[in-house]
């Protein structure tokens, strides 16, 4: 003899077993596929809802001292053609960071999907700070690829991955 309570209890258990894992996964940021490049954001951040949104991404630490200002375009950056910036051996990039008071200098490094590394000497601050706390840093990478960038100010570290696309559309 079946009790009328048993059937709803089993149904509820099955529904909970199906929903809870998906709910737990929804809270985790997942990489965004961008033509074979797993685009990621600092602290596992989720991409903005709309293309072209601009947002700060921090490390998630309670006392974070470093944030990346990112213009979201599907995780793809199209650098200026090298010749347009007087660069002959790489692709120029620019990142904007918001840095907390009392933080050290920002050092940026990059590693391509092929394992090519670009050290902090390839990235330098732009002259002047037009906005207090905002620190633009520029540099160049030698090839178009999927690149993982790391920035640190001695207190905080941010890591993110972007795909660099050709400015000529190829």
Short mmCIF file of C-alpha atoms in Angstrom, two decimals, residues 17-170:
data_model
loop_
_atom_site.label_atom_id
_atom_site.label_comp_id
_atom_site.label_asym_id
_atom_site.label_seq_id
_atom_site.Cartn_x
_atom_site.Cartn_y
_atom_site.Cartn_z
CA UNK A 17 18.89 16.48 -6.85
CA UNK A 18 18.58 17.94 -10.36
CA UNK A 19 18.31 21.62 -9.46
CA UNK A 20 20.91 21.97 -6.71
CA UNK A 21 23.92 20.98 -8.84
CA UNK A 22 22.85 23.37 -11.62
CA UNK A 23 22.22 26.13 -9.09
CA UNK A 24 25.67 25.61 -7.60
CA UNK A 25 27.24 25.75 -11.05
CA UNK A 26 25.36 28.95 -11.91
CA UNK A 27 27.24 30.73 -9.13
CA UNK A 28 30.60 29.82 -10.66
CA UNK A 29 31.97 31.81 -13.57
CA UNK A 30 32.78 29.68 -16.56
CA UNK A 31 35.12 30.56 -19.40
CA UNK A 32 33.54 32.16 -22.43
CA UNK A 33 34.47 30.51 -25.71
CA UNK A 34 35.96 33.00 -28.13
CA UNK A 35 37.09 31.19 -31.25
CA UNK A 36 38.95 28.50 -29.34
CA UNK A 37 40.17 30.83 -26.60
CA UNK A 38 38.71 30.32 -23.12
CA UNK A 39 38.17 33.95 -22.17
CA UNK A 40 38.24 34.51 -18.42
CA UNK A 41 37.87 37.52 -16.16
CA UNK A 42 39.63 38.39 -12.90
CA UNK A 43 38.24 36.59 -9.86
CA UNK A 44 36.11 34.39 -12.11
CA UNK A 45 33.92 37.41 -12.85
CA UNK A 46 30.97 37.04 -15.17
CA UNK A 47 30.90 38.98 -18.42
CA UNK A 48 28.70 42.06 -18.64
CA UNK A 49 25.21 41.49 -20.01
CA UNK A 50 25.79 43.59 -23.12
CA UNK A 51 28.59 43.98 -25.60
CA UNK A 52 30.44 47.23 -25.16
CA UNK A 53 29.81 47.44 -21.39
CA UNK A 54 32.65 48.81 -19.30
CA UNK A 55 33.23 47.39 -15.83
CA UNK A 56 35.85 47.10 -13.10
CA UNK A 57 36.98 43.60 -12.19
CA UNK A 58 38.85 43.05 -8.91
CA UNK A 59 40.51 40.13 -7.23
CA UNK A 60 37.59 39.55 -4.89
CA UNK A 61 39.73 40.07 -1.79
CA UNK A 62 37.94 42.02 0.97
CA UNK A 63 40.71 44.61 0.91
CA UNK A 64 41.35 44.53 -2.86
CA UNK A 65 43.82 47.18 -3.96
CA UNK A 66 43.79 46.56 -7.71
CA UNK A 67 40.96 46.51 -10.27
CA UNK A 68 41.01 46.14 -14.04
CA UNK A 69 38.78 48.46 -16.07
CA UNK A 70 37.64 46.36 -19.00
CA UNK A 71 35.67 47.31 -22.08
CA UNK A 72 33.82 44.07 -22.77
CA UNK A 73 33.64 43.05 -26.42
CA UNK A 74 33.19 39.30 -26.11
CA UNK A 75 36.66 38.91 -24.64
CA UNK A 76 38.29 39.85 -27.94
CA UNK A 77 40.75 42.72 -28.25
CA UNK A 78 41.62 44.11 -31.66
CA UNK A 79 44.91 45.95 -31.18
CA UNK A 80 45.91 48.78 -33.47
CA UNK A 81 47.99 47.66 -36.42
CA UNK A 82 51.65 47.75 -35.37
CA UNK A 83 52.63 50.34 -37.98
CA UNK A 84 49.97 52.80 -36.79
CA UNK A 85 51.73 53.15 -33.43
CA UNK A 86 55.31 53.07 -34.67
CA UNK A 87 55.64 49.52 -33.40
CA UNK A 88 57.36 47.08 -35.72
CA UNK A 89 57.68 43.90 -33.70
CA UNK A 90 54.41 43.53 -31.82
CA UNK A 91 50.81 44.51 -31.23
CA UNK A 92 50.21 47.46 -28.90
CA UNK A 93 47.80 47.02 -25.98
CA UNK A 94 46.54 49.33 -23.26
CA UNK A 95 44.95 48.41 -19.93
CA UNK A 96 43.49 50.72 -17.31
CA UNK A 97 43.77 49.81 -13.63
CA UNK A 98 42.23 51.36 -10.56
CA UNK A 99 44.73 51.14 -7.74
CA UNK A 100 44.14 51.64 -4.05
CA UNK A 101 46.09 54.15 -2.00
CA UNK A 102 49.45 52.92 -0.76
CA UNK A 103 49.75 50.09 -3.28
CA UNK A 104 53.01 49.33 -5.05
CA UNK A 105 53.77 49.76 -8.72
CA UNK A 106 51.70 47.65 -11.09
CA UNK A 107 53.58 44.91 -12.96
CA UNK A 108 51.91 43.19 -15.94
CA UNK A 109 53.04 39.95 -17.58
CA UNK A 110 51.51 37.83 -20.33
CA UNK A 111 51.72 34.25 -21.59
CA UNK A 112 50.32 33.12 -24.95
CA UNK A 113 48.49 29.85 -25.56
CA UNK A 114 51.67 28.71 -27.31
CA UNK A 115 53.68 29.35 -24.15
CA UNK A 116 55.45 32.54 -25.25
CA UNK A 117 56.00 34.80 -22.23
CA UNK A 118 56.18 38.57 -22.13
CA UNK A 119 57.77 39.99 -19.00
CA UNK A 120 56.91 43.11 -17.05
CA UNK A 121 59.55 45.12 -18.93
CA UNK A 122 57.25 45.00 -21.99
CA UNK A 123 54.53 46.95 -20.13
CA UNK A 124 54.97 50.46 -18.75
CA UNK A 125 52.73 53.17 -17.29
CA UNK A 126 51.50 55.87 -19.62
CA UNK A 127 52.81 59.29 -18.59
CA UNK A 128 50.58 61.19 -16.21
CA UNK A 129 47.44 60.16 -14.39
CA UNK A 130 44.52 62.06 -15.91
CA UNK A 131 42.18 60.60 -13.27
CA UNK A 132 43.42 60.11 -9.70
CA UNK A 133 43.70 56.39 -8.94
CA UNK A 134 43.36 55.33 -12.60
CA UNK A 135 46.62 53.97 -14.01
CA UNK A 136 46.80 53.24 -17.75
CA UNK A 137 49.52 50.77 -18.68
CA UNK A 138 50.59 50.02 -22.22
CA UNK A 139 52.78 47.45 -23.83
CA UNK A 140 52.91 45.04 -26.68
CA UNK A 141 52.76 41.34 -27.41
CA UNK A 142 54.56 39.75 -30.36
CA UNK A 143 51.71 37.79 -31.89
CA UNK A 144 47.95 37.48 -32.17
CA UNK A 145 46.84 34.61 -29.97
CA UNK A 146 44.97 33.72 -26.81
CA UNK A 147 46.85 35.56 -24.01
CA UNK A 148 46.66 35.20 -20.24
CA UNK A 149 47.59 38.41 -18.47
CA UNK A 150 48.60 38.82 -14.83
CA UNK A 151 48.82 42.14 -13.03
CA UNK A 152 50.05 42.64 -9.48
CA UNK A 153 50.72 45.64 -7.26
CA UNK A 154 52.46 43.65 -4.53
CA UNK A 155 49.24 43.37 -2.51
CA UNK A 156 46.76 42.05 -5.02
CA UNK A 157 46.90 39.93 -8.17
CA UNK A 158 44.53 39.80 -11.14
CA UNK A 159 44.61 37.18 -13.90
CA UNK A 160 42.47 37.18 -17.04
CA UNK A 161 42.54 35.69 -20.55
CA UNK A 162 41.64 37.44 -23.82
CA UNK A 163 41.90 36.67 -27.49
CA UNK A 164 43.80 39.16 -29.62
CA UNK A 165 42.31 39.43 -33.08
CA UNK A 166 43.76 40.88 -36.27
CA UNK A 167 42.96 44.53 -36.91
CA UNK A 168 42.63 43.54 -40.57
CA UNK A 169 39.93 40.96 -39.96
CA UNK A 170 41.97 37.90 -40.98
#
